[in-house]
XYZ file of N, CA and C in Angstrom:
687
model
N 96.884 -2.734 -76.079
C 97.714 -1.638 -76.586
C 97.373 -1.326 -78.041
N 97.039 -2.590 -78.777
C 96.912 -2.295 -80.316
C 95.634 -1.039 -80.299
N 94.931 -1.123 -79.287
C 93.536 0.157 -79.857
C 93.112 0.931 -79.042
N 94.500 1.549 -78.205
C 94.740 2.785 -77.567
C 95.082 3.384 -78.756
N 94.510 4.636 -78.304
C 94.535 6.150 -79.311
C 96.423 6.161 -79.458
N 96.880 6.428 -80.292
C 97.948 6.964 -80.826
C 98.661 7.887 -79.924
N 98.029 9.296 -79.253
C 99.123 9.682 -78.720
C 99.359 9.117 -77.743
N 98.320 8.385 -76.934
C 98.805 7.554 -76.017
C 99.914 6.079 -76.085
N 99.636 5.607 -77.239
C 100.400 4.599 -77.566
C 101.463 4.621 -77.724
N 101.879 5.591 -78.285
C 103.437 5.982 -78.837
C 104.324 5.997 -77.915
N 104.211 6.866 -76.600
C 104.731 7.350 -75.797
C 105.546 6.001 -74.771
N 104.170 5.427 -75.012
C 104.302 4.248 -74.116
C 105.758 3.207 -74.902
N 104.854 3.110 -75.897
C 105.917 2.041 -76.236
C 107.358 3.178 -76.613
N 107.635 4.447 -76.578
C 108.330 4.622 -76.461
C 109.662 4.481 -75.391
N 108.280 4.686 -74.626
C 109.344 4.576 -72.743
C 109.421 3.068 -72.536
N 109.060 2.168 -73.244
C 109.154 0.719 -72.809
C 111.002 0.311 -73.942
N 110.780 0.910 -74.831
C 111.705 0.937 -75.717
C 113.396 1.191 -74.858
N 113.139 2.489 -74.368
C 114.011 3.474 -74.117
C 114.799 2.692 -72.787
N 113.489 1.704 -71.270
C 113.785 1.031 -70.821
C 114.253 -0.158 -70.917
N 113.897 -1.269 -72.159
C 115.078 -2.104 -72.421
C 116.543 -1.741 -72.826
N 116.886 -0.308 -72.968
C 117.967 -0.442 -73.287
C 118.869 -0.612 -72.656
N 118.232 -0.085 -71.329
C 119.306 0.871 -69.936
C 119.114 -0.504 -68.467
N 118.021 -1.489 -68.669
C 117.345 -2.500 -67.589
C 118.163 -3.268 -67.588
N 119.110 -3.862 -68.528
C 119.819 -5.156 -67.906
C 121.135 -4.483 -67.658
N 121.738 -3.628 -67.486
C 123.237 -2.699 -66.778
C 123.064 -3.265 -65.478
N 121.505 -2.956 -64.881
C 121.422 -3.002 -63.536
C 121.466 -4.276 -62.513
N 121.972 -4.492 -61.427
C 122.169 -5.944 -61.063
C 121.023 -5.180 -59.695
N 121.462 -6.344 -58.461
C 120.738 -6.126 -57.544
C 119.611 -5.856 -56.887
N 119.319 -5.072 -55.808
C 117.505 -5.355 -55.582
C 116.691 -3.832 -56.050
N 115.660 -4.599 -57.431
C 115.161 -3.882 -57.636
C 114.125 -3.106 -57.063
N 113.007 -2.128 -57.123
C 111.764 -2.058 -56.662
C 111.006 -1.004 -57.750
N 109.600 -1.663 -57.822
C 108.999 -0.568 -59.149
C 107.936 0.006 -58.513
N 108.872 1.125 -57.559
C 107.459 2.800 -56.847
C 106.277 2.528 -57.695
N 105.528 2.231 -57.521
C 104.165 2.036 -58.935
C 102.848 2.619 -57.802
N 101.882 2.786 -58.810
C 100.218 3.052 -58.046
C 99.060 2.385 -58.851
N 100.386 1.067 -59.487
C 99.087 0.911 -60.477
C 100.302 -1.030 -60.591
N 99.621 -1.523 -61.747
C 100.541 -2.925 -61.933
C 101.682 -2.882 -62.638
N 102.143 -3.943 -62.754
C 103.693 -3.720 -63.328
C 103.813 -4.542 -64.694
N 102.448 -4.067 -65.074
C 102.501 -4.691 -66.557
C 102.891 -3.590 -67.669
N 103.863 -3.438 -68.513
C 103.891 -2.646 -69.643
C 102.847 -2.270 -70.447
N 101.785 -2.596 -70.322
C 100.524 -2.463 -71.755
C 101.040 -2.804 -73.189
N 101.760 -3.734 -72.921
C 102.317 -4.455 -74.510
C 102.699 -6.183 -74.495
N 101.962 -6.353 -72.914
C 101.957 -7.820 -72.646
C 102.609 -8.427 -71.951
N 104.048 -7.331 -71.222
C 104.643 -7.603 -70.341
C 105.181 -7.464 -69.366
N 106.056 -7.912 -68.308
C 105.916 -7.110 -66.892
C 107.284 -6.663 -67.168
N 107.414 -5.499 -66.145
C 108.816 -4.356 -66.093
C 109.505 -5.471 -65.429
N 109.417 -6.143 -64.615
C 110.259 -7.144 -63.869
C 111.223 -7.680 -64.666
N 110.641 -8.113 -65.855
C 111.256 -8.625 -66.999
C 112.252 -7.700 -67.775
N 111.683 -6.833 -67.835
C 113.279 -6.580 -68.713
C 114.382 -5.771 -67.736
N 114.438 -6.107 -66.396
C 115.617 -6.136 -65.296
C 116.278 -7.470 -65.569
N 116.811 -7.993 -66.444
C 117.030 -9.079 -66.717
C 118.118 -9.708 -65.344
N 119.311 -8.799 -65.345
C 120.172 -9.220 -64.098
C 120.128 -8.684 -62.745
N 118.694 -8.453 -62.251
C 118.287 -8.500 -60.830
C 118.521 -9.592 -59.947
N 118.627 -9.352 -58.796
C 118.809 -9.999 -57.655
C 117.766 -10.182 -57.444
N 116.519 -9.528 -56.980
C 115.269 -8.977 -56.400
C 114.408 -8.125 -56.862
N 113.300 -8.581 -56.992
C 112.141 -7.489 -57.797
C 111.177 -7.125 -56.674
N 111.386 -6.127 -56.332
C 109.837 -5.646 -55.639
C 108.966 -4.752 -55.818
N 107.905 -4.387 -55.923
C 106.775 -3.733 -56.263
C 106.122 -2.813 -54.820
N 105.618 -1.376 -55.183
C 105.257 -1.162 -53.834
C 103.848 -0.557 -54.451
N 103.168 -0.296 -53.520
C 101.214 0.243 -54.088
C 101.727 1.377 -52.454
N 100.533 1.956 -52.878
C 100.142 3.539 -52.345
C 99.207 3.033 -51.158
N 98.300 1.618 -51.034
C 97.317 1.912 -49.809
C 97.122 0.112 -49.415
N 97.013 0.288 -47.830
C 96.811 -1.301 -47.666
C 95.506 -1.533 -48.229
N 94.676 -1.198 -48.727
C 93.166 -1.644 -48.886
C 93.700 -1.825 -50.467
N 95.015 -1.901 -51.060
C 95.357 -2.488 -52.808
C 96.151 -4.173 -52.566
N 95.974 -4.572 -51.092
C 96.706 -5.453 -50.986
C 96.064 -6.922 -51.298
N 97.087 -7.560 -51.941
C 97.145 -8.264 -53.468
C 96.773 -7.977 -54.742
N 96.459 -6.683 -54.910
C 96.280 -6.586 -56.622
C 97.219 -6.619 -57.261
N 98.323 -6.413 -56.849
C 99.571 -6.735 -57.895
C 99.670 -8.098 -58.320
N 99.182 -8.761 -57.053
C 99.258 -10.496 -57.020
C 101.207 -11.000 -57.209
N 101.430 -10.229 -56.130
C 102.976 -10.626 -55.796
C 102.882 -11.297 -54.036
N 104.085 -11.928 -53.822
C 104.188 -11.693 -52.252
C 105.432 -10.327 -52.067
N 105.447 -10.147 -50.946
C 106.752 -8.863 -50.442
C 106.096 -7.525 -50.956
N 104.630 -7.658 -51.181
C 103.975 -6.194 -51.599
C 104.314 -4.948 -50.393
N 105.220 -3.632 -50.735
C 105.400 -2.874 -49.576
C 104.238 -1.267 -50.345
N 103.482 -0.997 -49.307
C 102.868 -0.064 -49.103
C 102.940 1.446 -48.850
N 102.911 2.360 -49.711
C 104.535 3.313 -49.158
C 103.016 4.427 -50.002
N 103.166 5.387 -49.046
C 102.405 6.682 -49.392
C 103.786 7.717 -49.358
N 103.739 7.928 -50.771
C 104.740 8.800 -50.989
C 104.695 10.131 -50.929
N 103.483 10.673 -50.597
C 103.094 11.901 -49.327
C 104.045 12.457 -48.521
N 104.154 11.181 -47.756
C 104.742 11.550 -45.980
C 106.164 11.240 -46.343
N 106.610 11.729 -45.246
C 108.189 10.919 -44.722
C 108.588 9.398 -45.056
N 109.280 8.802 -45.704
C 109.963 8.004 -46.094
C 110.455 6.618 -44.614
N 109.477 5.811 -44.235
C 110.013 5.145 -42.843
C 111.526 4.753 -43.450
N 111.897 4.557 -42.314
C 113.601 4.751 -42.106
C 113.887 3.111 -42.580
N 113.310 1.863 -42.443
C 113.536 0.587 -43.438
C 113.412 0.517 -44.830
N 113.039 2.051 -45.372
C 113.007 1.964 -46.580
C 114.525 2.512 -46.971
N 114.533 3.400 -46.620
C 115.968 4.227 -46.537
C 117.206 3.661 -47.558
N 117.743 3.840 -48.425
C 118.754 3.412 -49.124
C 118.487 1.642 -49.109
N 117.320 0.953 -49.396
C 117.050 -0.602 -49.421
C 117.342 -1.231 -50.820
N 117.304 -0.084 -52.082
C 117.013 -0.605 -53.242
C 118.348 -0.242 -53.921
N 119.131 -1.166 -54.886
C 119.934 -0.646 -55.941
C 119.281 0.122 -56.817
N 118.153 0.239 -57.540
C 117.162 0.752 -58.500
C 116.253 0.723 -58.177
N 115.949 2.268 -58.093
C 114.403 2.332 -57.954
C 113.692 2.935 -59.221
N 112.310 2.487 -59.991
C 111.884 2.283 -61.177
C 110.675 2.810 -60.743
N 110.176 4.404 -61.415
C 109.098 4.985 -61.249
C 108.551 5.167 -62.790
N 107.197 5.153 -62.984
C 107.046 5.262 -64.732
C 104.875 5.702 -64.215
N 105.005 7.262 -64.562
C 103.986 7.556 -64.800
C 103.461 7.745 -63.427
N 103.851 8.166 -62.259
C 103.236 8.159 -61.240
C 103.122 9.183 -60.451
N 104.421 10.191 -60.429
C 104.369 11.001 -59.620
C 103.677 12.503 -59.824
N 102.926 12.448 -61.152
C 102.319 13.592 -61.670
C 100.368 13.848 -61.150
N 100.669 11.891 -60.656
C 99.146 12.423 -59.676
C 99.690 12.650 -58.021
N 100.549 12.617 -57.652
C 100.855 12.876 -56.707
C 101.229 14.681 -56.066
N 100.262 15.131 -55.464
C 100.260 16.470 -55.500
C 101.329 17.043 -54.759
N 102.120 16.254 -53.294
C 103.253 16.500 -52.891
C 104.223 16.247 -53.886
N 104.708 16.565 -54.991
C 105.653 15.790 -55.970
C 106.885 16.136 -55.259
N 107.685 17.265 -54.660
C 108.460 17.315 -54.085
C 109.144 16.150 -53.446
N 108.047 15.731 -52.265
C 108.211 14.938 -51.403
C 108.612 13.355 -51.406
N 107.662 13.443 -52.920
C 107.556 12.338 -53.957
C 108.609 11.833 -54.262
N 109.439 12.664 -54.930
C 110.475 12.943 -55.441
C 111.746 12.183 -54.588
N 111.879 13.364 -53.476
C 112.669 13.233 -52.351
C 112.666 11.439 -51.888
N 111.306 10.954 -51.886
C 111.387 9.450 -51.320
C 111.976 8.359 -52.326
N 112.050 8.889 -53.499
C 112.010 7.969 -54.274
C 113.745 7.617 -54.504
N 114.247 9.244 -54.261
C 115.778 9.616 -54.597
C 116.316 8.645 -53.199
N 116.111 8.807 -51.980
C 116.075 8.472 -50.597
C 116.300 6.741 -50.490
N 115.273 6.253 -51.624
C 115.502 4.475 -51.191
C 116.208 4.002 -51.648
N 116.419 4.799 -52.642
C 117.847 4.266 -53.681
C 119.097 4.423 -52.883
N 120.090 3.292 -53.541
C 121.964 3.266 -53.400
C 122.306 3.717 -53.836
N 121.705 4.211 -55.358
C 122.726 4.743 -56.527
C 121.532 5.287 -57.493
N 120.529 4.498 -58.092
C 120.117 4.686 -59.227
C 118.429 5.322 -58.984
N 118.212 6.256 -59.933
C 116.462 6.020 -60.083
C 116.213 6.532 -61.293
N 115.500 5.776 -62.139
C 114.926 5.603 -63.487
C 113.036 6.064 -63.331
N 113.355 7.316 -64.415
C 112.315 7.831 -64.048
C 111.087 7.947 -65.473
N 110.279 7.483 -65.644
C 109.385 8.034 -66.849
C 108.243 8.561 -65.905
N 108.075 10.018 -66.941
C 106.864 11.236 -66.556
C 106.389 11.705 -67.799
N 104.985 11.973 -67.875
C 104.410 12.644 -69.278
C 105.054 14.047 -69.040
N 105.371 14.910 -69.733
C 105.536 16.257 -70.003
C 104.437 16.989 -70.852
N 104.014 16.123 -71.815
C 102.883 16.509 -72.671
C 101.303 15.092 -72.934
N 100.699 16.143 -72.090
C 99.637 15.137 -72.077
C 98.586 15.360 -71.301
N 97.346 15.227 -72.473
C 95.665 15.694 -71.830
C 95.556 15.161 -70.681
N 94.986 15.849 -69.385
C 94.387 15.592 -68.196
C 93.582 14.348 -68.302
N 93.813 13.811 -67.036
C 93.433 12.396 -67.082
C 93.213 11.756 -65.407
N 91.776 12.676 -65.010
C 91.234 12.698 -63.349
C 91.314 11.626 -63.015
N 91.381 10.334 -63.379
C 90.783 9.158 -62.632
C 91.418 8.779 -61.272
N 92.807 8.900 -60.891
C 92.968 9.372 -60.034
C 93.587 10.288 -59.652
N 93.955 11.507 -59.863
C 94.591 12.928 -59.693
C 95.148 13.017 -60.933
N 95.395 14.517 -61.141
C 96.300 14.778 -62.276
C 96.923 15.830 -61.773
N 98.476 16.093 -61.574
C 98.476 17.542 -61.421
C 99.982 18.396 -61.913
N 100.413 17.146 -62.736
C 101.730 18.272 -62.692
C 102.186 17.076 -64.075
N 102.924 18.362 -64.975
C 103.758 17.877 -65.671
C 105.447 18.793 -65.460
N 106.030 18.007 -65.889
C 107.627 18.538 -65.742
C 108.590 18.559 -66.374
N 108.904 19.431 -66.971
C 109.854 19.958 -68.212
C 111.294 19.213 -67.628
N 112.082 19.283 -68.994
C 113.311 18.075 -68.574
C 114.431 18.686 -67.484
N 114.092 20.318 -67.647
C 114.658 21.330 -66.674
C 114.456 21.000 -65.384
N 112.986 20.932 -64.918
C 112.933 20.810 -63.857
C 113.512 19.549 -63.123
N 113.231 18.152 -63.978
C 113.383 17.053 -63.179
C 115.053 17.124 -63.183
N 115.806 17.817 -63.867
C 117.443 17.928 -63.592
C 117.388 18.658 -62.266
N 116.671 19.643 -62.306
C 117.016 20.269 -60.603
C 116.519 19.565 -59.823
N 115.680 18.775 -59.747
C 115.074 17.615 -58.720
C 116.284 17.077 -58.427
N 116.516 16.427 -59.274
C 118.053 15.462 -59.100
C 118.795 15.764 -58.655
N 119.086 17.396 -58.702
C 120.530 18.103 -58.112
C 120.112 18.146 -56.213
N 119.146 18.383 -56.517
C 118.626 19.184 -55.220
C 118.365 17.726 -54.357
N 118.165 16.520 -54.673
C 118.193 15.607 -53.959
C 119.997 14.714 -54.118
N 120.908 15.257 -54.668
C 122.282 14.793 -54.409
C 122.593 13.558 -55.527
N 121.695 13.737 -56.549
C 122.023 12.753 -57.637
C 122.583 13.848 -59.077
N 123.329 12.979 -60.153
C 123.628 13.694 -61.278
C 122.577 12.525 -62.395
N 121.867 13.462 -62.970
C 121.416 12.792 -64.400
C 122.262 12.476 -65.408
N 122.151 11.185 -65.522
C 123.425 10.647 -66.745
C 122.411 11.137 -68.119
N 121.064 10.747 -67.966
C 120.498 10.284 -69.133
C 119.158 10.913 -69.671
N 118.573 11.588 -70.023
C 117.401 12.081 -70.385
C 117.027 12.241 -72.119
N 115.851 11.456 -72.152
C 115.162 11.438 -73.497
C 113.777 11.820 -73.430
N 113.159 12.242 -74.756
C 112.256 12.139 -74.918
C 111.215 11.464 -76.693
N 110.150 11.518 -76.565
C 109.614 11.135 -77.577
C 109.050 12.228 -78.226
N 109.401 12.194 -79.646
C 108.563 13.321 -80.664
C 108.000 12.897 -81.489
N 107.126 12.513 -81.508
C 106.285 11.831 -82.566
C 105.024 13.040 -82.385
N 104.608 13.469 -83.882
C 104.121 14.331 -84.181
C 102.683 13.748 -83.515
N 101.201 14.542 -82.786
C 100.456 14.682 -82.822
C 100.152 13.595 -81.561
N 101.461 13.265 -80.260
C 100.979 12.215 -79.608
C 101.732 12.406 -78.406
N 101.155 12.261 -77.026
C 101.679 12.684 -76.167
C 102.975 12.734 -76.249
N 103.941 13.280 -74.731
C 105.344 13.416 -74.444
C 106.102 13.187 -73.618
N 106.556 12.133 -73.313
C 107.298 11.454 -71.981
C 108.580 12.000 -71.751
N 109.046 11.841 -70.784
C 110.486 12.003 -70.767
C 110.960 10.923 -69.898
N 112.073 10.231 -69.865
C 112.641 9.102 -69.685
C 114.131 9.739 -68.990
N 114.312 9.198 -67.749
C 115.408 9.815 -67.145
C 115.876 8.688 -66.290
N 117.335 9.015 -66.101
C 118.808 8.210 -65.210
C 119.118 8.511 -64.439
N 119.834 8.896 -63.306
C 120.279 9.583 -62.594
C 120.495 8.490 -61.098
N 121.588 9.505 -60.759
C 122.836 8.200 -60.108
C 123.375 9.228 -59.017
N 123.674 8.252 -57.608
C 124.321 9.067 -56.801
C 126.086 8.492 -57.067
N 126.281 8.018 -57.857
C 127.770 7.334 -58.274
C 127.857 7.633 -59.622
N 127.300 8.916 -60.267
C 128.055 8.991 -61.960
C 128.984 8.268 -62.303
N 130.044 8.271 -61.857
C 131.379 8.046 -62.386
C 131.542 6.362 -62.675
N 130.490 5.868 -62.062
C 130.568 4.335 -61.912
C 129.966 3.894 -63.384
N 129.174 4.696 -63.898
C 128.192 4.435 -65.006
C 128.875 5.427 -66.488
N 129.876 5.767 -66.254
C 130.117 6.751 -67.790
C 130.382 5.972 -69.102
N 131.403 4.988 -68.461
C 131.515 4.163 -69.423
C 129.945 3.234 -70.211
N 128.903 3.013 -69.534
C 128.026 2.436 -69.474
C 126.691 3.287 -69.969
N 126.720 4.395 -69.699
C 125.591 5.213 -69.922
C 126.134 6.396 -70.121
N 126.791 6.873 -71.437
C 127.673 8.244 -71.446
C 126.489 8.968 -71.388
N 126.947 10.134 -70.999
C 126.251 11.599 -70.547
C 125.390 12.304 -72.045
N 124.063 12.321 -71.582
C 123.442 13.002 -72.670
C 122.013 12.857 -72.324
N 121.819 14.514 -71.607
C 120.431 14.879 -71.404
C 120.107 15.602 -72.622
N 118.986 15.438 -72.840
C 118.576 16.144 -74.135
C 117.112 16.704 -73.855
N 117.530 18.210 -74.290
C 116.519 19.264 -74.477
C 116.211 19.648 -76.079
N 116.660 19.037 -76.789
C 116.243 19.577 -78.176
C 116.387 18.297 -79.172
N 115.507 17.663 -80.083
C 114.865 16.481 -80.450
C 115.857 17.147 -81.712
N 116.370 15.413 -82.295
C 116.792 15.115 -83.385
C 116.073 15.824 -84.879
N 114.723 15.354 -84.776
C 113.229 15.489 -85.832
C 113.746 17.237 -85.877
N 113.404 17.670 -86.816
C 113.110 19.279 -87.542
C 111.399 19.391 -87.459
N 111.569 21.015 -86.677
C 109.870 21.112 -86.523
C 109.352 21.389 -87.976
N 108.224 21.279 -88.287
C 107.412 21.266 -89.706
C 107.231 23.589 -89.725
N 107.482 24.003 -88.562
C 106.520 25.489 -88.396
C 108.414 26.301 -88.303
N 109.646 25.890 -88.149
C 110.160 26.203 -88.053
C 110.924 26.717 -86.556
N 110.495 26.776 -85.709
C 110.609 26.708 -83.998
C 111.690 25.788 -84.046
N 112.641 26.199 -83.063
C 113.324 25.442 -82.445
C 113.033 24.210 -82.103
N 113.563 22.850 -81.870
C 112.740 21.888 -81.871
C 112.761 21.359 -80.680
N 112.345 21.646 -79.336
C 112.558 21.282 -77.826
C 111.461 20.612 -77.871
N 111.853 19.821 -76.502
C 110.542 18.685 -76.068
C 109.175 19.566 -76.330
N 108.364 18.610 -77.079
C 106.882 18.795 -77.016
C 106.727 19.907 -78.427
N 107.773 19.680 -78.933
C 107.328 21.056 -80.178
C 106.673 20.314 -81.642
N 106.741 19.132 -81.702
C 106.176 18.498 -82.584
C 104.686 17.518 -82.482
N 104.556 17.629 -80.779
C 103.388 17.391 -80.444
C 102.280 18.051 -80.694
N 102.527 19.335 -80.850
C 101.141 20.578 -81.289
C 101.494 21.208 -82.633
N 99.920 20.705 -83.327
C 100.193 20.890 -84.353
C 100.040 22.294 -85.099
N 100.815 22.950 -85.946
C 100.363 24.071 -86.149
C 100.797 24.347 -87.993
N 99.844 23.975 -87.946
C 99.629 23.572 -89.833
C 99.610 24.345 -90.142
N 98.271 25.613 -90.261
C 98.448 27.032 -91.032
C 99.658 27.718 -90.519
N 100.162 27.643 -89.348
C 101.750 28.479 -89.394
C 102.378 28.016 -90.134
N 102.787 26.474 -90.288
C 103.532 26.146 -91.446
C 103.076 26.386 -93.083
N 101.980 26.374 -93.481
C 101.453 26.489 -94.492
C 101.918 28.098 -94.820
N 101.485 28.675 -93.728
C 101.759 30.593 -94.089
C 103.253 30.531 -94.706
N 104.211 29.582 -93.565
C 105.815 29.950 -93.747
C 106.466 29.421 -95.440
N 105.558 28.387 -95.702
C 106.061 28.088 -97.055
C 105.525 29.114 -98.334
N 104.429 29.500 -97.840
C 104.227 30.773 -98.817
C 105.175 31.652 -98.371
N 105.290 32.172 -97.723
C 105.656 33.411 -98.008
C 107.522 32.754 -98.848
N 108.116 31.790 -98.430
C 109.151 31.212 -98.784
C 109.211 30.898 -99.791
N 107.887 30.933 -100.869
C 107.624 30.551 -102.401
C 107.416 32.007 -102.980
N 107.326 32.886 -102.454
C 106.584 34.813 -102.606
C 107.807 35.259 -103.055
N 108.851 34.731 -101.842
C 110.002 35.150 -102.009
C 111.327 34.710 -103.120
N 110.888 33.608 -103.923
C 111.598 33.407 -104.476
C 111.744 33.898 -106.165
């Protein structure tokens, strides 16, 4: 992690941040939807900071990945198709981070992920961030959209953040619960579409506005703001 490029770094350890805060609320059987390992890139596994789990399970995209996680109870789930019916409401939390944007059915994606859950699914997605083929790339998703995901699959978003750190990708970090009411006290309500930080160019400051940089606009705006005085 120390000598990954910056905008990549940030983001990350942002969403690793954002997930210890909200990981030990959760009790019961976890599972981390993944297409890749369940290591953080900062040395440690997501398993870990579920601190009061019952059950950790991990699922991969194809039997020909079986043992690379190097777990036992590895489940195999192409989140493509239809959702088999033993998956069906199996998990208290289901834990997706970075996956469903190579997935070109994202809909469907979506739908399975909302589907295995009891209650919860914790979601990190780039919103802002250079193409990256190695294995698909195809969608990023404004904090708008993944709220109508949620609606449209019968969950309410308690929780949505993002990262603004000038000049480095843009995640968004999301909650969402088919039992709100169970979690208010625990996770009060606050999706957020507009970042704390003040843009440098003057723009409103919504996700991703401090990611692109636009120096001579700002440079122009302070002249003319010095012309004028």
């Amino acid at each position: 992690m120390l000598f990954m490029d910056r905008k990549f770094r940030l983001p990350r350890i942002w969403s690793n941040n954002e997930l210890k805060k909200f990981a030990p609320l959760f009790e019961g059987d976890i599972v981390n939807v993944s297409g890749w390992q369940d290591k953080d890139k900062e040395g440690d596994e997501y398993k870990n900071y579920f601190k009061n789990k019952k059950s950790y399970t991990i699922t991969n995209y194809k039997t020909e990945a079986m043992g690379f996680q190097g777990t036992e109870g590895e489940i195999f789930l192409d989140l493509e198709k239809e959702l088999p019916d033993e998956l069906a409401g199996k998990f208290d939390v289901v834990f997706n981070h970075t996956v469903l944007e190579h997935i070109f059915e994202i809909e469907q994606a979506f739908k399975n992920l909302c589907l295995m859950s009891k209650d919860i699914v914790i979601l990190v997605m780039p919103f802002l961030q250079q193409m990256h083929t190695d294995y698909g790339d195809y969608w990023r998703m404004t904090p708008l959209a993944i709220e109508k995901l949620f609606i449209k699959n019968g969950y309410k978003l308690l929780y949505l953040s993002f990262n603004d750190q000038a000049g480095a990708s843009v995640y968004t970090f999301s909650i969402a619960s088919k039992q709100p009411e169970k979690w208010l006290e625990k996770i009060p309500l606050n999706v957020q579409q507009v970042s704390n930080v003040k843009t440098y160019d003057g723009y409103t400051n919504y996700a991703g506005s401090n990611a692109m940089g636009n120096v001579l606009y700002s440079i122009k705006l302070q002249i003319i703001k010095f012309l004028k005085k």
